């Protein structure tokens, strides 16, 4: 898969924004147009870093409590001026970003979104009921979806999203993010996870600080599922787990074990399906690692 260019607008160690040259309101970064008041009433700048790519995430810093508009989505920077945004698998080719300071000063940018090429992957040998569920399990699937919806709605306080993300386990990537799936010969939705093959019982670690937004051990498709909100609704998901070591509402630190690899739900073998969502957008967690200086793939398993 061609790797999208990830030229951060400012390369910052652990997001130490003060350590890099600030992009002032009159200096566009990748935007053909910038519109700001001629004399803003307060110092006003916008720093961005990350991957402006399909499936990518970016972290920004501006004045505290500024309103941020990404296309038709509305959010707010926190008391330190930090915010996170993301771009869906099929986003692009460009989107608008507007930041409005409490003073009324405005920065407008156009973010050009790097397009990606996705593979097609085949998964054969799944139980037929996991591809075309029988009527007797539809109520269970609906109930699962309603409970997951509460986890996806989480918008926690915190700044775990500013940490360089780590891979949650070592292992081999058995299916890349974004691939078009063919299940038992039937065309299915794209795969919004990175599958990492590893033995049952392999410890899974939190890639960054956060709060557990969801934790259940026996969902129809996902088996054991944990969601971590890393702040402002940036959520990572861990599917097919055999054991869960966390509970909803619990705070976790980067590197803390949250559970174990399993083979539950819609799988053909033990692995971790690692996903990331932000306010309904499907993001690529592997890109979140690589865009902030980490390795593009997890470490191999040691024998």
Short mmCIF file of N, CA, C and O in Angstrom, two decimals, residues 64-119:
data_model
loop_
_atom_site.label_atom_id
_atom_site.label_comp_id
_atom_site.label_asym_id
_atom_site.label_seq_id
_atom_site.Cartn_x
_atom_site.Cartn_y
_atom_site.Cartn_z
N UNK A 64 -6.73 29.26 24.00
CA UNK A 64 -7.65 28.47 24.83
C UNK A 64 -9.12 28.72 24.50
O UNK A 64 -9.53 29.85 24.25
N UNK A 65 -9.87 27.62 24.48
CA UNK A 65 -11.33 27.63 24.33
C UNK A 65 -11.81 28.20 23.00
O UNK A 65 -12.97 28.59 22.86
N UNK A 66 -10.93 28.19 22.00
CA UNK A 66 -11.35 28.63 20.66
C UNK A 66 -12.35 27.63 20.08
O UNK A 66 -12.28 26.43 20.34
N UNK A 67 -13.28 28.11 19.27
CA UNK A 67 -14.17 27.26 18.51
C UNK A 67 -13.44 26.77 17.26
O UNK A 67 -12.75 27.55 16.60
N UNK A 68 -13.60 25.49 16.96
CA UNK A 68 -12.94 24.89 15.80
C UNK A 68 -14.02 24.27 14.92
O UNK A 68 -14.86 23.49 15.39
N UNK A 69 -14.00 24.62 13.64
CA UNK A 69 -14.96 24.11 12.68
C UNK A 69 -14.18 23.34 11.60
O UNK A 69 -13.41 23.94 10.84
N UNK A 70 -14.40 22.03 11.53
CA UNK A 70 -13.80 21.20 10.50
C UNK A 70 -14.92 20.79 9.56
O UNK A 70 -15.72 19.92 9.88
N UNK A 71 -14.97 21.40 8.38
CA UNK A 71 -16.12 21.17 7.52
C UNK A 71 -17.38 21.59 8.26
O UNK A 71 -17.49 22.71 8.77
N UNK A 72 -18.34 20.64 8.41
CA UNK A 72 -19.57 20.96 9.14
C UNK A 72 -19.54 20.45 10.57
O UNK A 72 -20.56 20.45 11.26
N UNK A 73 -18.37 20.02 11.06
CA UNK A 73 -18.23 19.56 12.44
C UNK A 73 -17.75 20.70 13.31
O UNK A 73 -16.90 21.50 12.91
N UNK A 74 -18.30 20.78 14.54
CA UNK A 74 -17.98 21.85 15.47
C UNK A 74 -17.39 21.25 16.74
O UNK A 74 -17.95 20.32 17.31
N UNK A 75 -16.27 21.78 17.18
CA UNK A 75 -15.65 21.34 18.42
C UNK A 75 -15.01 22.55 19.09
O UNK A 75 -15.13 23.68 18.60
N UNK A 76 -14.35 22.31 20.21
CA UNK A 76 -13.74 23.41 20.95
C UNK A 76 -12.39 22.99 21.49
O UNK A 76 -12.23 21.88 22.00
N UNK A 77 -11.41 23.89 21.34
CA UNK A 77 -10.12 23.66 21.96
C UNK A 77 -10.27 23.68 23.48
O UNK A 77 -11.16 24.34 24.02
N UNK A 78 -9.40 22.95 24.17
CA UNK A 78 -9.51 22.91 25.63
C UNK A 78 -8.87 24.15 26.26
O UNK A 78 -8.48 25.10 25.57
N UNK A 79 -8.75 24.12 27.57
CA UNK A 79 -8.25 25.29 28.29
C UNK A 79 -6.79 25.59 27.99
O UNK A 79 -6.30 26.69 28.32
N UNK A 80 -6.09 24.63 27.38
CA UNK A 80 -4.71 24.87 26.94
C UNK A 80 -4.62 25.17 25.45
O UNK A 80 -3.52 25.35 24.92
N UNK A 81 -5.77 25.20 24.77
CA UNK A 81 -5.78 25.46 23.33
C UNK A 81 -5.59 24.22 22.48
O UNK A 81 -5.43 24.33 21.27
N UNK A 82 -5.62 23.03 23.09
CA UNK A 82 -5.38 21.79 22.35
C UNK A 82 -6.68 21.22 21.78
O UNK A 82 -7.74 21.30 22.40
N UNK A 83 -6.57 20.64 20.58
CA UNK A 83 -7.71 19.95 19.98
C UNK A 83 -7.20 18.87 19.03
O UNK A 83 -6.04 18.87 18.63
N UNK A 84 -8.09 17.93 18.69
CA UNK A 84 -7.74 16.85 17.77
C UNK A 84 -8.80 16.78 16.69
O UNK A 84 -9.99 17.03 16.94
N UNK A 85 -8.38 16.46 15.45
CA UNK A 85 -9.30 16.28 14.34
C UNK A 85 -8.88 15.02 13.58
O UNK A 85 -7.77 14.51 13.73
N UNK A 86 -9.80 14.50 12.75
CA UNK A 86 -9.49 13.30 11.98
C UNK A 86 -10.24 13.29 10.67
O UNK A 86 -11.20 14.04 10.46
N UNK A 87 -9.79 12.41 9.76
CA UNK A 87 -10.32 12.35 8.40
C UNK A 87 -10.69 10.90 8.07
O UNK A 87 -9.86 10.00 8.21
N UNK A 88 -11.89 10.69 7.61
CA UNK A 88 -12.40 9.35 7.35
C UNK A 88 -11.64 8.66 6.22
O UNK A 88 -10.90 9.30 5.46
N UNK A 89 -11.85 7.35 6.10
CA UNK A 89 -11.19 6.54 5.06
C UNK A 89 -11.35 7.13 3.66
O UNK A 89 -10.43 7.11 2.85
N UNK A 90 -12.52 7.65 3.36
CA UNK A 90 -12.80 8.15 2.02
C UNK A 90 -12.91 9.67 1.98
O UNK A 90 -13.54 10.23 1.08
N UNK A 91 -12.28 10.34 2.93
CA UNK A 91 -12.33 11.80 2.97
C UNK A 91 -11.55 12.41 1.82
O UNK A 91 -10.69 11.78 1.21
N UNK A 92 -11.85 13.66 1.56
CA UNK A 92 -11.06 14.40 0.59
C UNK A 92 -11.88 14.89 -0.57
O UNK A 92 -13.08 14.68 -0.63
N UNK A 93 -11.17 15.59 -1.46
CA UNK A 93 -9.72 15.86 -1.47
C UNK A 93 -9.29 17.03 -0.60
O UNK A 93 -8.09 17.25 -0.42
N UNK A 94 -10.25 17.79 -0.07
CA UNK A 94 -9.88 18.92 0.77
C UNK A 94 -11.04 19.21 1.71
O UNK A 94 -12.19 18.85 1.45
N UNK A 95 -10.72 19.86 2.82
CA UNK A 95 -11.76 20.28 3.76
C UNK A 95 -11.34 21.60 4.39
O UNK A 95 -10.16 21.95 4.43
N UNK A 96 -12.32 22.35 4.86
CA UNK A 96 -12.05 23.65 5.46
C UNK A 96 -11.84 23.51 6.96
O UNK A 96 -12.44 22.66 7.62
N UNK A 97 -10.97 24.34 7.49
CA UNK A 97 -10.72 24.42 8.93
C UNK A 97 -10.81 25.88 9.33
O UNK A 97 -10.09 26.73 8.79
N UNK A 98 -11.71 26.18 10.24
CA UNK A 98 -11.85 27.55 10.74
C UNK A 98 -11.70 27.52 12.25
O UNK A 98 -12.28 26.68 12.93
N UNK A 99 -10.91 28.45 12.77
CA UNK A 99 -10.72 28.60 14.21
C UNK A 99 -11.12 30.02 14.58
O UNK A 99 -10.64 30.98 13.99
N UNK A 100 -12.02 30.12 15.58
CA UNK A 100 -12.49 31.42 16.04
C UNK A 100 -12.11 31.58 17.51
O UNK A 100 -12.54 30.81 18.36
N UNK A 101 -11.29 32.57 17.78
CA UNK A 101 -10.85 32.85 19.15
C UNK A 101 -11.99 33.47 19.96
O UNK A 101 -12.93 34.03 19.39
N UNK A 102 -11.94 33.38 21.29
CA UNK A 102 -12.97 34.04 22.10
C UNK A 102 -13.10 35.54 21.80
O UNK A 102 -14.17 36.12 21.98
N UNK A 103 -12.02 36.16 21.31
CA UNK A 103 -12.06 37.59 20.96
C UNK A 103 -12.83 37.85 19.68
O UNK A 103 -13.14 38.99 19.37
N UNK A 104 -13.07 36.78 18.90
CA UNK A 104 -13.70 36.95 17.60
C UNK A 104 -12.72 36.89 16.44
O UNK A 104 -13.14 36.85 15.28
N UNK A 105 -11.42 36.88 16.71
CA UNK A 105 -10.43 36.74 15.66
C UNK A 105 -10.58 35.38 14.98
O UNK A 105 -10.96 34.40 15.62
N UNK A 106 -10.27 35.31 13.68
CA UNK A 106 -10.54 34.12 12.88
C UNK A 106 -9.31 33.71 12.08
O UNK A 106 -8.57 34.56 11.57
N UNK A 107 -9.07 32.40 12.00
CA UNK A 107 -8.12 31.83 11.06
C UNK A 107 -8.88 30.85 10.18
O UNK A 107 -9.61 30.00 10.68
N UNK A 108 -8.74 30.97 8.88
CA UNK A 108 -9.32 30.04 7.92
C UNK A 108 -8.19 29.33 7.17
O UNK A 108 -7.23 29.97 6.74
N UNK A 109 -8.34 28.01 7.03
CA UNK A 109 -7.39 27.23 6.21
C UNK A 109 -8.14 26.20 5.40
O UNK A 109 -9.23 25.76 5.78
N UNK A 110 -7.55 25.82 4.32
CA UNK A 110 -8.02 24.68 3.54
C UNK A 110 -6.98 23.56 3.72
O UNK A 110 -5.80 23.76 3.43
N UNK A 111 -7.42 22.41 4.22
CA UNK A 111 -6.53 21.27 4.40
C UNK A 111 -6.68 20.33 3.22
O UNK A 111 -7.77 19.82 2.95
N UNK A 112 -5.60 20.12 2.49
CA UNK A 112 -5.60 19.18 1.39
C UNK A 112 -5.36 17.78 1.94
O UNK A 112 -4.37 17.53 2.63
N UNK A 113 -6.28 16.86 1.64
CA UNK A 113 -6.27 15.51 2.22
C UNK A 113 -5.60 14.54 1.25
O UNK A 113 -6.05 14.36 0.11
N UNK A 114 -4.53 13.92 1.69
CA UNK A 114 -3.82 12.93 0.88
C UNK A 114 -4.71 11.70 0.65
O UNK A 114 -5.28 11.15 1.59
N UNK A 115 -4.84 11.29 -0.60
CA UNK A 115 -5.63 10.09 -0.91
C UNK A 115 -4.75 8.85 -0.79
O UNK A 115 -3.53 8.91 -0.95
N UNK A 116 -5.39 7.71 -0.52
CA UNK A 116 -4.67 6.46 -0.35
C UNK A 116 -5.27 5.39 -1.24
O UNK A 116 -6.43 5.48 -1.67
N UNK A 117 -4.48 4.38 -1.52
CA UNK A 117 -4.93 3.23 -2.30
C UNK A 117 -5.10 2.05 -1.34
O UNK A 117 -4.22 1.77 -0.54
N UNK A 118 -6.24 1.37 -1.43
CA UNK A 118 -6.56 0.30 -0.50
C UNK A 118 -6.56 -1.06 -1.21
O UNK A 118 -7.03 -1.18 -2.34
N UNK A 119 -6.07 -2.05 -0.50
CA UNK A 119 -6.05 -3.40 -1.01
C UNK A 119 -7.42 -4.05 -0.87
O UNK A 119 -8.31 -3.53 -0.19
#
